[in-house]
Amino acid sequence: MVDTYQTTTTKTAKVEIVKLKSPVRLVVYGGSRKAGDNSAFLHASKNVIKDYQNDLPIKSFFINNGSRSVISALANQEDNTIQSLDLFCHGDPDGLYYILGASLDKTITCEEVFQGKLAANIYKTVMMAIWRGYDFDGNQIKNQSAISSLRLSVFTIQSKIEIHGCNTGRGDDCFASELSLQLYKAAKKQSVVIGHATSANPNIDGTTKVTEQDYRHGTRIIYHKGKAVKTITSSGRISASIIREALGG
């Protein structure tokens, strides 16, 4: 989507057409072998979308092809257009965990994952992706990816990535930390990554209603330039003003 507007130069009075790339929000969910987990990711993503209140166009994707789904969702956007990315998936300090063939309707057994080598994850580094792909049951190198596989040029300078999954923000050398550093190196100087410092669950405020599921509670850490800049223990959406304050603005 490209918006246009007209401007008149002062020297020539010539009317020029300037193209503006409209910012968008991406919501990417799923990738688990368990249909129930994917359902929780779906409903949690809907509550995040509702909170955005249509302030920007939103594109939502289900992860059914492992890390490739995430990589292609980013690769298909124009540079400097993604204002926010919300990822709903399993994770830990080393990476994000997906399988090939994930479904909202059918659970895939651990045996099927191992025998079919269906694990297709995103790790902090290429070396970790190679090591995990070579050494762990159910993984193979060709299906493993790293942060370096993500096209970070698509993010705006002040973008936000929030990972709604377990432990991706735990520890100084975690996935969220590394992703925030790589965003900074990609010239996204005011961008942040938010990750959970503990195990995450969708039952916010103890809810048992599927439609109320939301991972935005517990301890979350805001990372910028590879460093933790703020710890959040309140529930719900982390506002832009909180992020600006964390960045010193």
PDB file of C-alpha atoms in Angstrom:
ATOM      1  CA  MET A   1       0.000   0.000   0.000  1.00  0.00           C
ATOM      2  CA  VAL A   2       1.448   3.344  -1.044  1.00  0.00           C
ATOM      3  CA  ASP A   3      -0.090   6.725  -0.268  1.00  0.00           C
ATOM      4  CA  THR A   4       0.670   9.836  -2.310  1.00  0.00           C
ATOM      5  CA  TYR A   5       0.503  13.526  -1.636  1.00  0.00           C
ATOM      6  CA  GLN A   6       1.298  16.654  -3.612  1.00  0.00           C
ATOM      7  CA  THR A   7       3.796  19.342  -2.773  1.00  0.00           C
ATOM      8  CA  THR A   8       4.894  22.509  -4.539  1.00  0.00           C
ATOM      9  CA  THR A   9       8.561  23.478  -4.680  1.00  0.00           C
ATOM     10  CA  THR A  10       9.297  27.104  -3.794  1.00  0.00           C
ATOM     11  CA  LYS A  11      11.768  27.720  -6.629  1.00  0.00           C
ATOM     12  CA  THR A  12       9.876  26.363  -9.601  1.00  0.00           C
ATOM     13  CA  ALA A  13       6.283  26.114  -8.386  1.00  0.00           C
ATOM     14  CA  LYS A  14       6.349  22.669  -9.938  1.00  0.00           C
ATOM     15  CA  VAL A  15       3.938  20.172  -8.450  1.00  0.00           C
ATOM     16  CA  GLU A  16       5.685  16.976  -7.398  1.00  0.00           C
ATOM     17  CA  ILE A  17       4.107  13.697  -6.384  1.00  0.00           C
ATOM     18  CA  VAL A  18       5.783  12.245  -3.316  1.00  0.00           C
ATOM     19  CA  LYS A  19       5.082   8.624  -2.419  1.00  0.00           C
ATOM     20  CA  LEU A  20       4.659   7.668   1.210  1.00  0.00           C
ATOM     21  CA  LYS A  21       4.810   4.050   2.273  1.00  0.00           C
ATOM     22  CA  SER A  22       1.974   3.414   4.698  1.00  0.00           C
ATOM     23  CA  PRO A  23       3.053   1.767   7.964  1.00  0.00           C
ATOM     24  CA  VAL A  24       1.410  -1.530   8.903  1.00  0.00           C
ATOM     25  CA  ARG A  25       1.170  -3.854  11.869  1.00  0.00           C
ATOM     26  CA  LEU A  26       1.991  -7.542  11.458  1.00  0.00           C
ATOM     27  CA  VAL A  27       0.504 -10.204  13.704  1.00  0.00           C
ATOM     28  CA  VAL A  28       1.992 -13.676  13.236  1.00  0.00           C
ATOM     29  CA  TYR A  29       0.727 -16.624  15.285  1.00  0.00           C
ATOM     30  CA  GLY A  30       0.902 -20.412  15.492  1.00  0.00           C
ATOM     31  CA  GLY A  31       3.563 -22.939  14.589  1.00  0.00           C
ATOM     32  CA  SER A  32       2.973 -25.331  17.491  1.00  0.00           C
ATOM     33  CA  ARG A  33       2.501 -29.070  17.043  1.00  0.00           C
ATOM     34  CA  LYS A  34      -0.533 -28.805  19.361  1.00  0.00           C
ATOM     35  CA  ALA A  35      -3.806 -27.528  17.923  1.00  0.00           C
ATOM     36  CA  GLY A  36      -4.818 -26.248  21.369  1.00  0.00           C
ATOM     37  CA  ASP A  37      -1.713 -24.081  21.604  1.00  0.00           C
ATOM     38  CA  ASN A  38      -2.349 -22.654  18.154  1.00  0.00           C
ATOM     39  CA  SER A  39      -5.918 -21.857  19.198  1.00  0.00           C
ATOM     40  CA  ALA A  40      -4.608 -19.986  22.249  1.00  0.00           C
ATOM     41  CA  PHE A  41      -2.190 -18.055  20.026  1.00  0.00           C
ATOM     42  CA  LEU A  42      -5.067 -17.191  17.683  1.00  0.00           C
ATOM     43  CA  HIS A  43      -7.372 -15.835  20.396  1.00  0.00           C
ATOM     44  CA  ALA A  44      -4.550 -13.944  22.088  1.00  0.00           C
ATOM     45  CA  SER A  45      -3.663 -12.368  18.742  1.00  0.00           C
ATOM     46  CA  LYS A  46      -7.264 -11.250  18.283  1.00  0.00           C
ATOM     47  CA  ASN A  47      -7.161  -9.425  21.619  1.00  0.00           C
ATOM     48  CA  VAL A  48      -3.962  -7.641  20.633  1.00  0.00           C
ATOM     49  CA  ILE A  49      -5.521  -6.649  17.309  1.00  0.00           C
ATOM     50  CA  LYS A  50      -8.570  -5.322  19.156  1.00  0.00           C
ATOM     51  CA  ASP A  51      -6.338  -3.172  21.375  1.00  0.00           C
ATOM     52  CA  TYR A  52      -4.716  -1.556  18.344  1.00  0.00           C
ATOM     53  CA  GLN A  53      -8.165  -0.114  17.523  1.00  0.00           C
ATOM     54  CA  ASN A  54      -7.522   0.071  13.785  1.00  0.00           C
ATOM     55  CA  ASP A  55      -4.954   2.839  14.236  1.00  0.00           C
ATOM     56  CA  LEU A  56      -2.974   1.299  11.345  1.00  0.00           C
ATOM     57  CA  PRO A  57      -3.653  -1.422   8.767  1.00  0.00           C
ATOM     58  CA  ILE A  58      -3.086  -4.883  10.253  1.00  0.00           C
ATOM     59  CA  LYS A  59      -1.929  -8.016   8.454  1.00  0.00           C
ATOM     60  CA  SER A  60      -2.393 -11.316  10.271  1.00  0.00           C
ATOM     61  CA  PHE A  61      -0.666 -14.592   9.338  1.00  0.00           C
ATOM     62  CA  PHE A  62      -0.905 -18.164  10.628  1.00  0.00           C
ATOM     63  CA  ILE A  63       2.413 -20.013  10.862  1.00  0.00           C
ATOM     64  CA  ASN A  64       1.906 -23.344   9.109  1.00  0.00           C
ATOM     65  CA  ASN A  65       5.312 -23.619   7.452  1.00  0.00           C
ATOM     66  CA  GLY A  66       7.656 -23.134  10.383  1.00  0.00           C
ATOM     67  CA  SER A  67      10.238 -20.374  10.349  1.00  0.00           C
ATOM     68  CA  ARG A  68       9.667 -19.956   6.613  1.00  0.00           C
ATOM     69  CA  SER A  69       6.238 -18.464   7.357  1.00  0.00           C
ATOM     70  CA  VAL A  70       7.805 -15.744   9.502  1.00  0.00           C
ATOM     71  CA  ILE A  71      10.639 -15.080   7.063  1.00  0.00           C
ATOM     72  CA  SER A  72       8.270 -14.758   4.088  1.00  0.00           C
ATOM     73  CA  ALA A  73       5.783 -12.590   6.008  1.00  0.00           C
ATOM     74  CA  LEU A  74       8.574 -10.061   6.553  1.00  0.00           C
ATOM     75  CA  ALA A  75      10.171 -10.459   3.128  1.00  0.00           C
ATOM     76  CA  ASN A  76       6.896  -9.604   1.392  1.00  0.00           C
ATOM     77  CA  GLN A  77       6.673  -6.165   3.030  1.00  0.00           C
ATOM     78  CA  GLU A  78       8.231  -2.985   1.707  1.00  0.00           C
ATOM     79  CA  ASP A  79      11.190  -1.433   3.477  1.00  0.00           C
ATOM     80  CA  ASN A  80      10.443   0.916   6.383  1.00  0.00           C
ATOM     81  CA  THR A  81       6.780  -0.082   6.666  1.00  0.00           C
ATOM     82  CA  ILE A  82       6.353  -2.420   9.650  1.00  0.00           C
ATOM     83  CA  GLN A  83       5.479  -0.359  12.709  1.00  0.00           C
ATOM     84  CA  SER A  84       4.914  -3.359  14.961  1.00  0.00           C
ATOM     85  CA  LEU A  85       5.288  -7.124  14.861  1.00  0.00           C
ATOM     86  CA  ASP A  86       3.543  -9.398  17.353  1.00  0.00           C
ATOM     87  CA  LEU A  87       4.757 -13.005  17.400  1.00  0.00           C
ATOM     88  CA  PHE A  88       2.649 -15.641  19.169  1.00  0.00           C
ATOM     89  CA  CYS A  89       4.645 -18.854  19.471  1.00  0.00           C
ATOM     90  CA  HIS A  90       6.732 -21.059  21.729  1.00  0.00           C
ATOM     91  CA  GLY A  91      10.179 -19.848  22.690  1.00  0.00           C
ATOM     92  CA  ASP A  92      13.061 -19.724  25.136  1.00  0.00           C
ATOM     93  CA  PRO A  93      16.182 -17.547  25.505  1.00  0.00           C
ATOM     94  CA  ASP A  94      17.776 -19.247  22.477  1.00  0.00           C
ATOM     95  CA  GLY A  95      15.003 -19.059  19.904  1.00  0.00           C
ATOM     96  CA  LEU A  96      11.456 -19.337  18.609  1.00  0.00           C
ATOM     97  CA  TYR A  97      10.064 -22.827  18.043  1.00  0.00           C
ATOM     98  CA  TYR A  98       7.869 -23.967  15.170  1.00  0.00           C
ATOM     99  CA  ILE A  99       7.070 -27.055  13.154  1.00  0.00           C
ATOM    100  CA  LEU A 100       6.251 -27.621   9.514  1.00  0.00           C
ATOM    101  CA  GLY A 101       2.576 -28.422   8.982  1.00  0.00           C
ATOM    102  CA  ALA A 102       1.135 -26.788  12.107  1.00  0.00           C
ATOM    103  CA  SER A 103      -2.661 -26.757  12.255  1.00  0.00           C
ATOM    104  CA  LEU A 104      -5.526 -25.223  14.189  1.00  0.00           C
ATOM    105  CA  ASP A 105      -7.468 -28.477  13.861  1.00  0.00           C
ATOM    106  CA  LYS A 106      -5.026 -31.348  14.263  1.00  0.00           C
ATOM    107  CA  THR A 107      -2.350 -32.053  16.870  1.00  0.00           C
ATOM    108  CA  ILE A 108       0.869 -33.582  15.574  1.00  0.00           C
ATOM    109  CA  THR A 109       2.540 -36.096  17.884  1.00  0.00           C
ATOM    110  CA  CYS A 110       6.111 -35.782  19.135  1.00  0.00           C
ATOM    111  CA  GLU A 111       6.917 -38.989  17.265  1.00  0.00           C
ATOM    112  CA  GLU A 112       5.648 -37.479  14.012  1.00  0.00           C
ATOM    113  CA  VAL A 113       7.772 -34.377  14.605  1.00  0.00           C
ATOM    114  CA  PHE A 114      10.902 -36.458  15.252  1.00  0.00           C
ATOM    115  CA  GLN A 115      10.377 -38.954  12.435  1.00  0.00           C
ATOM    116  CA  GLY A 116       9.428 -36.292   9.908  1.00  0.00           C
ATOM    117  CA  LYS A 117      12.085 -33.854  11.125  1.00  0.00           C
ATOM    118  CA  LEU A 118       9.408 -31.170  11.218  1.00  0.00           C
ATOM    119  CA  ALA A 119      11.108 -28.741  13.606  1.00  0.00           C
ATOM    120  CA  ALA A 120      11.734 -25.436  11.795  1.00  0.00           C
ATOM    121  CA  ASN A 121      12.942 -22.865  14.307  1.00  0.00           C
ATOM    122  CA  ILE A 122      14.543 -19.412  14.450  1.00  0.00           C
ATOM    123  CA  TYR A 123      17.641 -19.162  16.645  1.00  0.00           C
ATOM    124  CA  LYS A 124      19.740 -16.260  17.909  1.00  0.00           C
ATOM    125  CA  THR A 125      22.712 -17.078  15.696  1.00  0.00           C
ATOM    126  CA  VAL A 126      23.600 -19.085  12.606  1.00  0.00           C
ATOM    127  CA  MET A 127      26.005 -21.236  14.617  1.00  0.00           C
ATOM    128  CA  MET A 128      23.242 -22.133  17.048  1.00  0.00           C
ATOM    129  CA  ALA A 129      20.905 -22.998  14.157  1.00  0.00           C
ATOM    130  CA  ILE A 130      23.549 -25.314  12.669  1.00  0.00           C
ATOM    131  CA  TRP A 131      24.357 -26.909  16.019  1.00  0.00           C
ATOM    132  CA  ARG A 132      20.714 -27.486  16.919  1.00  0.00           C
ATOM    133  CA  GLY A 133      19.902 -28.708  13.426  1.00  0.00           C
ATOM    134  CA  TYR A 134      22.758 -31.197  13.518  1.00  0.00           C
ATOM    135  CA  ASP A 135      22.571 -32.386  17.106  1.00  0.00           C
ATOM    136  CA  PHE A 136      18.939 -32.454  18.229  1.00  0.00           C
ATOM    137  CA  ASP A 137      16.328 -35.134  17.488  1.00  0.00           C
ATOM    138  CA  GLY A 138      13.602 -33.911  15.171  1.00  0.00           C
ATOM    139  CA  ASN A 139      15.736 -31.118  13.732  1.00  0.00           C
ATOM    140  CA  GLN A 140      17.722 -30.913  10.548  1.00  0.00           C
ATOM    141  CA  ILE A 141      19.978 -28.097   9.457  1.00  0.00           C
ATOM    142  CA  LYS A 142      18.082 -27.090   6.311  1.00  0.00           C
ATOM    143  CA  ASN A 143      14.921 -26.290   8.307  1.00  0.00           C
ATOM    144  CA  GLN A 144      16.627 -24.119  10.933  1.00  0.00           C
ATOM    145  CA  SER A 145      16.957 -20.348  10.608  1.00  0.00           C
ATOM    146  CA  ALA A 146      18.531 -17.493  12.533  1.00  0.00           C
ATOM    147  CA  ILE A 147      17.779 -13.839  13.213  1.00  0.00           C
ATOM    148  CA  SER A 148      20.088 -13.050  10.298  1.00  0.00           C
ATOM    149  CA  SER A 149      17.496 -14.706   8.005  1.00  0.00           C
ATOM    150  CA  LEU A 150      14.953 -12.000   8.858  1.00  0.00           C
ATOM    151  CA  ARG A 151      14.708  -8.965   6.581  1.00  0.00           C
ATOM    152  CA  LEU A 152      14.960  -6.224   9.185  1.00  0.00           C
ATOM    153  CA  SER A 153      14.973  -3.379   6.647  1.00  0.00           C
ATOM    154  CA  VAL A 154      11.173  -3.658   6.527  1.00  0.00           C
ATOM    155  CA  PHE A 155      10.807  -2.168  10.023  1.00  0.00           C
ATOM    156  CA  THR A 156      10.367   1.528  10.711  1.00  0.00           C
ATOM    157  CA  ILE A 157      12.952   3.422  12.736  1.00  0.00           C
ATOM    158  CA  GLN A 158      10.657   3.425  15.798  1.00  0.00           C
ATOM    159  CA  SER A 159       9.205  -0.058  15.481  1.00  0.00           C
ATOM    160  CA  LYS A 160       8.195  -2.494  18.201  1.00  0.00           C
ATOM    161  CA  ILE A 161       8.475  -6.275  18.193  1.00  0.00           C
ATOM    162  CA  GLU A 162       6.691  -8.141  20.975  1.00  0.00           C
ATOM    163  CA  ILE A 163       7.169 -11.877  21.409  1.00  0.00           C
ATOM    164  CA  HIS A 164       4.213 -13.480  23.177  1.00  0.00           C
ATOM    165  CA  GLY A 165       5.994 -16.673  24.220  1.00  0.00           C
ATOM    166  CA  CYS A 166       7.983 -18.171  27.063  1.00  0.00           C
ATOM    167  CA  ASN A 167      11.347 -16.871  28.236  1.00  0.00           C
ATOM    168  CA  THR A 168      12.485 -15.078  25.072  1.00  0.00           C
ATOM    169  CA  GLY A 169      13.430 -12.100  27.274  1.00  0.00           C
ATOM    170  CA  ARG A 170      15.126 -14.061  30.077  1.00  0.00           C
ATOM    171  CA  GLY A 171      18.775 -13.272  30.734  1.00  0.00           C
ATOM    172  CA  ASP A 172      21.216 -10.777  29.284  1.00  0.00           C
ATOM    173  CA  ASP A 173      22.067 -12.948  26.273  1.00  0.00           C
ATOM    174  CA  CYS A 174      18.569 -13.873  25.129  1.00  0.00           C
ATOM    175  CA  PHE A 175      16.682 -13.945  21.851  1.00  0.00           C
ATOM    176  CA  ALA A 176      14.913 -10.619  22.468  1.00  0.00           C
ATOM    177  CA  SER A 177      18.200  -8.956  23.375  1.00  0.00           C
ATOM    178  CA  GLU A 178      19.962 -10.180  20.232  1.00  0.00           C
ATOM    179  CA  LEU A 179      17.037  -9.237  17.989  1.00  0.00           C
ATOM    180  CA  SER A 180      17.007  -5.709  19.425  1.00  0.00           C
ATOM    181  CA  LEU A 181      20.743  -5.414  18.747  1.00  0.00           C
ATOM    182  CA  GLN A 182      20.334  -6.548  15.149  1.00  0.00           C
ATOM    183  CA  LEU A 183      17.487  -4.055  14.669  1.00  0.00           C
ATOM    184  CA  TYR A 184      19.778  -1.289  15.881  1.00  0.00           C
ATOM    185  CA  LYS A 185      22.531  -2.414  13.507  1.00  0.00           C
ATOM    186  CA  ALA A 186      19.947  -2.325  10.690  1.00  0.00           C
ATOM    187  CA  ALA A 187      19.550   1.435  11.390  1.00  0.00           C
ATOM    188  CA  LYS A 188      16.283   1.009  13.304  1.00  0.00           C
ATOM    189  CA  LYS A 189      17.744   3.189  16.036  1.00  0.00           C
ATOM    190  CA  GLN A 190      14.643   3.703  18.183  1.00  0.00           C
ATOM    191  CA  SER A 191      13.202   0.205  17.826  1.00  0.00           C
ATOM    192  CA  VAL A 192      12.613  -2.176  20.720  1.00  0.00           C
ATOM    193  CA  VAL A 193      11.939  -5.861  21.307  1.00  0.00           C
ATOM    194  CA  ILE A 194       9.755  -7.053  24.182  1.00  0.00           C
ATOM    195  CA  GLY A 195      10.116 -10.582  25.552  1.00  0.00           C
ATOM    196  CA  HIS A 196       8.854 -12.546  28.539  1.00  0.00           C
ATOM    197  CA  ALA A 197      11.361 -13.127  31.336  1.00  0.00           C
ATOM    198  CA  THR A 198       9.383 -16.131  32.607  1.00  0.00           C
ATOM    199  CA  SER A 199       7.102 -18.838  31.267  1.00  0.00           C
ATOM    200  CA  ALA A 200       4.109 -17.246  29.581  1.00  0.00           C
ATOM    201  CA  ASN A 201       0.528 -18.437  29.677  1.00  0.00           C
ATOM    202  CA  PRO A 202      -2.639 -17.091  28.052  1.00  0.00           C
ATOM    203  CA  ASN A 203      -4.796 -17.051  31.193  1.00  0.00           C
ATOM    204  CA  ILE A 204      -4.519 -13.368  32.007  1.00  0.00           C
ATOM    205  CA  ASP A 205      -6.095 -12.471  35.364  1.00  0.00           C
ATOM    206  CA  GLY A 206      -6.930 -16.167  35.807  1.00  0.00           C
ATOM    207  CA  THR A 207      -9.449 -16.194  32.979  1.00  0.00           C
ATOM    208  CA  THR A 208     -10.822 -19.519  31.791  1.00  0.00           C
ATOM    209  CA  LYS A 209     -12.560 -18.051  28.737  1.00  0.00           C
ATOM    210  CA  VAL A 210     -10.906 -18.880  25.435  1.00  0.00           C
ATOM    211  CA  THR A 211     -11.907 -15.544  23.920  1.00  0.00           C
ATOM    212  CA  GLU A 212     -10.149 -13.630  26.721  1.00  0.00           C
ATOM    213  CA  GLN A 213      -6.784 -15.351  26.343  1.00  0.00           C
ATOM    214  CA  ASP A 214      -3.876 -12.907  26.382  1.00  0.00           C
ATOM    215  CA  TYR A 215      -0.137 -13.324  27.036  1.00  0.00           C
ATOM    216  CA  ARG A 216       0.439  -9.695  28.018  1.00  0.00           C
ATOM    217  CA  HIS A 217       1.004 -10.243  31.725  1.00  0.00           C
ATOM    218  CA  GLY A 218       3.761 -11.521  33.985  1.00  0.00           C
ATOM    219  CA  THR A 219       7.273 -10.110  33.733  1.00  0.00           C
ATOM    220  CA  ARG A 220       8.234  -8.631  30.381  1.00  0.00           C
ATOM    221  CA  ILE A 221      11.499  -6.925  29.461  1.00  0.00           C
ATOM    222  CA  ILE A 222      11.939  -4.137  26.912  1.00  0.00           C
ATOM    223  CA  TYR A 223      15.241  -4.464  25.037  1.00  0.00           C
ATOM    224  CA  HIS A 224      16.979  -1.809  22.970  1.00  0.00           C
ATOM    225  CA  LYS A 225      20.372  -2.062  21.279  1.00  0.00           C
ATOM    226  CA  GLY A 226      20.959  -5.418  22.990  1.00  0.00           C
ATOM    227  CA  LYS A 227      20.320  -4.113  26.509  1.00  0.00           C
ATOM    228  CA  ALA A 228      17.385  -4.348  28.911  1.00  0.00           C
ATOM    229  CA  VAL A 229      15.976  -0.844  29.348  1.00  0.00           C
ATOM    230  CA  LYS A 230      12.800  -1.502  31.343  1.00  0.00           C
ATOM    231  CA  THR A 231      11.022  -4.286  33.210  1.00  0.00           C
ATOM    232  CA  ILE A 232       7.232  -4.398  32.934  1.00  0.00           C
ATOM    233  CA  THR A 233       5.095  -6.251  35.488  1.00  0.00           C
ATOM    234  CA  SER A 234       1.728  -4.665  34.706  1.00  0.00           C
ATOM    235  CA  SER A 235      -0.777  -6.376  32.423  1.00  0.00           C
ATOM    236  CA  GLY A 236      -2.003  -5.314  29.012  1.00  0.00           C
ATOM    237  CA  ARG A 237      -0.607  -3.290  26.163  1.00  0.00           C
ATOM    238  CA  ILE A 238       2.712  -1.515  26.724  1.00  0.00           C
ATOM    239  CA  SER A 239       2.028   2.006  25.515  1.00  0.00           C
ATOM    240  CA  ALA A 240       4.205   4.064  23.206  1.00  0.00           C
ATOM    241  CA  SER A 241       4.752   6.557  26.024  1.00  0.00           C
ATOM    242  CA  ILE A 242       6.224   3.831  28.266  1.00  0.00           C
ATOM    243  CA  ILE A 243       8.572   2.794  25.463  1.00  0.00           C
ATOM    244  CA  ARG A 244       9.637   6.393  24.814  1.00  0.00           C
ATOM    245  CA  GLU A 245      10.345   6.858  28.520  1.00  0.00           C
ATOM    246  CA  ALA A 246      12.399   3.645  28.570  1.00  0.00           C
ATOM    247  CA  LEU A 247      14.494   5.016  25.704  1.00  0.00           C
ATOM    248  CA  GLY A 248      15.140   8.222  27.580  1.00  0.00           C
ATOM    249  CA  GLY A 249      12.700  10.354  25.641  1.00  0.00           C
TER     250      GLY A 249
END
